[in-house]
Amino acid sequence: MSKYYIVGGLLCLGGLVLVGFQAISSMMTPGDIVWKSLSLVDVLDATYLKWIDSISWHSIQKNLKYITTMPMYILLLGTGAFSMIVGGVVDK
């Protein structure tokens, strides 16, 4: 088994666990069920992400801002799937 498969499996597992915890926490709030998803902006301090604004290429800056604001479980699942694809290509 390749290291890429192990890393991909752990990332996918982490994404699924994060979805489960977010679902449980949204059901435990009193009143209406409100889904609050985490992103890198919510987890990291804003000072660590200031370097994105200093990038001169607008398309790269826009893509990095999209990645940092996308839900964390989608980022984990996507990165895990990409890692498993790379493991399938490199392993052969």
C-alpha positions as protocol buffer text, in pm:
chain_id: "A"
residue {
  index: 1
  type: MET
  ca { x: 0 y: 0 z: 0 }
}
residue {
  index: 2
  type: SER
  ca { x: 136 y: 338 z: -103 }
}
residue {
  index: 3
  type: LYS
  ca { x: 183 y: 631 z: 132 }
}
residue {
  index: 4
  type: TYR
  ca { x: -47 y: 832 z: -93 }
}
residue {
  index: 5
  type: TYR
  ca { x: -332 y: 590 z: -24 }
}
residue {
  index: 6
  type: ILE
  ca { x: -275 y: 610 z: 349 }
}
residue {
  index: 7
  type: VAL
  ca { x: -266 y: 991 z: 348 }
}
residue {
  index: 8
  type: GLY
  ca { x: -569 y: 1006 z: 118 }
}
residue {
  index: 9
  type: GLY
  ca { x: -762 y: 766 z: 338 }
}
residue {
  index: 10
  type: LEU
  ca { x: -681 y: 964 z: 651 }
}
residue {
  index: 11
  type: LEU
  ca { x: -781 y: 1291 z: 485 }
}
residue {
  index: 12
  type: CYS
  ca { x: -1111 y: 1144 z: 364 }
}
residue {
  index: 13
  type: LEU
  ca { x: -1175 y: 996 z: 707 }
}
residue {
  index: 14
  type: GLY
  ca { x: -1101 y: 1334 z: 866 }
}
residue {
  index: 15
  type: GLY
  ca { x: -1343 y: 1504 z: 628 }
}
residue {
  index: 16
  type: LEU
  ca { x: -1619 y: 1257 z: 707 }
}
residue {
  index: 17
  type: VAL
  ca { x: -1561 y: 1289 z: 1082 }
}
residue {
  index: 18
  type: LEU
  ca { x: -1574 y: 1668 z: 1048 }
}
residue {
  index: 19
  type: VAL
  ca { x: -1907 y: 1645 z: 862 }
}
residue {
  index: 20
  type: GLY
  ca { x: -2040 y: 1421 z: 1139 }
}
residue {
  index: 21
  type: PHE
  ca { x: -1934 y: 1658 z: 1416 }
}
residue {
  index: 22
  type: GLN
  ca { x: -2077 y: 1958 z: 1230 }
}
residue {
  index: 23
  type: ALA
  ca { x: -2407 y: 1776 z: 1182 }
}
residue {
  index: 24
  type: ILE
  ca { x: -2424 y: 1684 z: 1550 }
}
residue {
  index: 25
  type: SER
  ca { x: -2339 y: 2038 z: 1660 }
}
residue {
  index: 26
  type: SER
  ca { x: -2600 y: 2188 z: 1427 }
}
residue {
  index: 27
  type: MET
  ca { x: -2868 y: 1957 z: 1570 }
}
residue {
  index: 28
  type: MET
  ca { x: -2775 y: 2044 z: 1928 }
}
residue {
  index: 29
  type: THR
  ca { x: -2840 y: 2417 z: 1892 }
}
residue {
  index: 30
  type: PRO
  ca { x: -3174 y: 2524 z: 2036 }
}
residue {
  index: 31
  type: GLY
  ca { x: -3436 y: 2638 z: 1788 }
}
residue {
  index: 32
  type: ASP
  ca { x: -3388 y: 2593 z: 1416 }
}
residue {
  index: 33
  type: ILE
  ca { x: -3120 y: 2365 z: 1277 }
}
residue {
  index: 34
  type: VAL
  ca { x: -2848 y: 2589 z: 1134 }
}
residue {
  index: 35
  type: TRP
  ca { x: -2550 y: 2438 z: 953 }
}
residue {
  index: 36
  type: LYS
  ca { x: -2227 y: 2621 z: 1031 }
}
residue {
  index: 37
  type: SER
  ca { x: -1935 y: 2496 z: 829 }
}
residue {
  index: 38
  type: LEU
  ca { x: -1573 y: 2556 z: 920 }
}
residue {
  index: 39
  type: SER
  ca { x: -1313 y: 2694 z: 681 }
}
residue {
  index: 40
  type: LEU
  ca { x: -944 y: 2771 z: 702 }
}
residue {
  index: 41
  type: VAL
  ca { x: -1031 y: 3136 z: 772 }
}
residue {
  index: 42
  type: ASP
  ca { x: -1228 y: 3026 z: 1079 }
}
residue {
  index: 43
  type: VAL
  ca { x: -951 y: 2797 z: 1206 }
}
residue {
  index: 44
  type: LEU
  ca { x: -643 y: 3012 z: 1138 }
}
residue {
  index: 45
  type: ASP
  ca { x: -579 y: 3364 z: 1258 }
}
residue {
  index: 46
  type: ALA
  ca { x: -625 y: 3636 z: 994 }
}
residue {
  index: 47
  type: THR
  ca { x: -262 y: 3744 z: 1029 }
}
residue {
  index: 48
  type: TYR
  ca { x: -146 y: 3411 z: 886 }
}
residue {
  index: 49
  type: LEU
  ca { x: -349 y: 3467 z: 569 }
}
residue {
  index: 50
  type: LYS
  ca { x: -246 y: 3827 z: 495 }
}
residue {
  index: 51
  type: TRP
  ca { x: 20 y: 3707 z: 252 }
}
residue {
  index: 52
  type: ILE
  ca { x: -253 y: 3614 z: 5 }
}
residue {
  index: 53
  type: ASP
  ca { x: -338 y: 3983 z: -45 }
}
residue {
  index: 54
  type: SER
  ca { x: 21 y: 4060 z: -145 }
}
residue {
  index: 55
  type: ILE
  ca { x: 21 y: 3820 z: -444 }
}
residue {
  index: 56
  type: SER
  ca { x: 39 y: 4020 z: -764 }
}
residue {
  index: 57
  type: TRP
  ca { x: -137 y: 3773 z: -996 }
}
residue {
  index: 58
  type: HIS
  ca { x: -508 y: 3822 z: -955 }
}
residue {
  index: 59
  type: SER
  ca { x: -610 y: 3473 z: -1068 }
}
residue {
  index: 60
  type: ILE
  ca { x: -379 y: 3300 z: -817 }
}
residue {
  index: 61
  type: GLN
  ca { x: -495 y: 3535 z: -543 }
}
residue {
  index: 62
  type: LYS
  ca { x: -860 y: 3465 z: -627 }
}
residue {
  index: 63
  type: ASN
  ca { x: -803 y: 3088 z: -625 }
}
residue {
  index: 64
  type: LEU
  ca { x: -620 y: 3098 z: -290 }
}
residue {
  index: 65
  type: LYS
  ca { x: -899 y: 3306 z: -135 }
}
residue {
  index: 66
  type: TYR
  ca { x: -1150 y: 3052 z: -266 }
}
residue {
  index: 67
  type: ILE
  ca { x: -954 y: 2765 z: -113 }
}
residue {
  index: 68
  type: THR
  ca { x: -923 y: 2936 z: 225 }
}
residue {
  index: 69
  type: THR
  ca { x: -1295 y: 3018 z: 242 }
}
residue {
  index: 70
  type: MET
  ca { x: -1432 y: 2686 z: 115 }
}
residue {
  index: 71
  type: PRO
  ca { x: -1575 y: 2446 z: 375 }
}
residue {
  index: 72
  type: MET
  ca { x: -1306 y: 2242 z: 547 }
}
residue {
  index: 73
  type: TYR
  ca { x: -1475 y: 1905 z: 487 }
}
residue {
  index: 74
  type: ILE
  ca { x: -1482 y: 1966 z: 111 }
}
residue {
  index: 75
  type: LEU
  ca { x: -1115 y: 2063 z: 121 }
}
residue {
  index: 76
  type: LEU
  ca { x: -1025 y: 1747 z: 315 }
}
residue {
  index: 77
  type: LEU
  ca { x: -1231 y: 1516 z: 95 }
}
residue {
  index: 78
  type: GLY
  ca { x: -1100 y: 1675 z: -225 }
}
residue {
  index: 79
  type: THR
  ca { x: -739 y: 1659 z: -112 }
}
residue {
  index: 80
  type: GLY
  ca { x: -786 y: 1299 z: -1 }
}
residue {
  index: 81
  type: ALA
  ca { x: -936 y: 1200 z: -336 }
}
residue {
  index: 82
  type: PHE
  ca { x: -653 y: 1377 z: -520 }
}
residue {
  index: 83
  type: SER
  ca { x: -398 y: 1195 z: -306 }
}
residue {
  index: 84
  type: MET
  ca { x: -557 y: 859 z: -385 }
}
residue {
  index: 85
  type: ILE
  ca { x: -555 y: 940 z: -758 }
}
residue {
  index: 86
  type: VAL
  ca { x: -188 y: 1035 z: -739 }
}
residue {
  index: 87
  type: GLY
  ca { x: -122 y: 712 z: -550 }
}
residue {
  index: 88
  type: GLY
  ca { x: -287 y: 514 z: -828 }
}
residue {
  index: 89
  type: VAL
  ca { x: -80 y: 684 z: -1096 }
}
residue {
  index: 90
  type: VAL
  ca { x: 254 y: 677 z: -914 }
}
residue {
  index: 91
  type: ASP
  ca { x: 218 y: 325 z: -778 }
}
residue {
  index: 92
  type: LYS
  ca { x: 209 y: 162 z: -1122 }
}
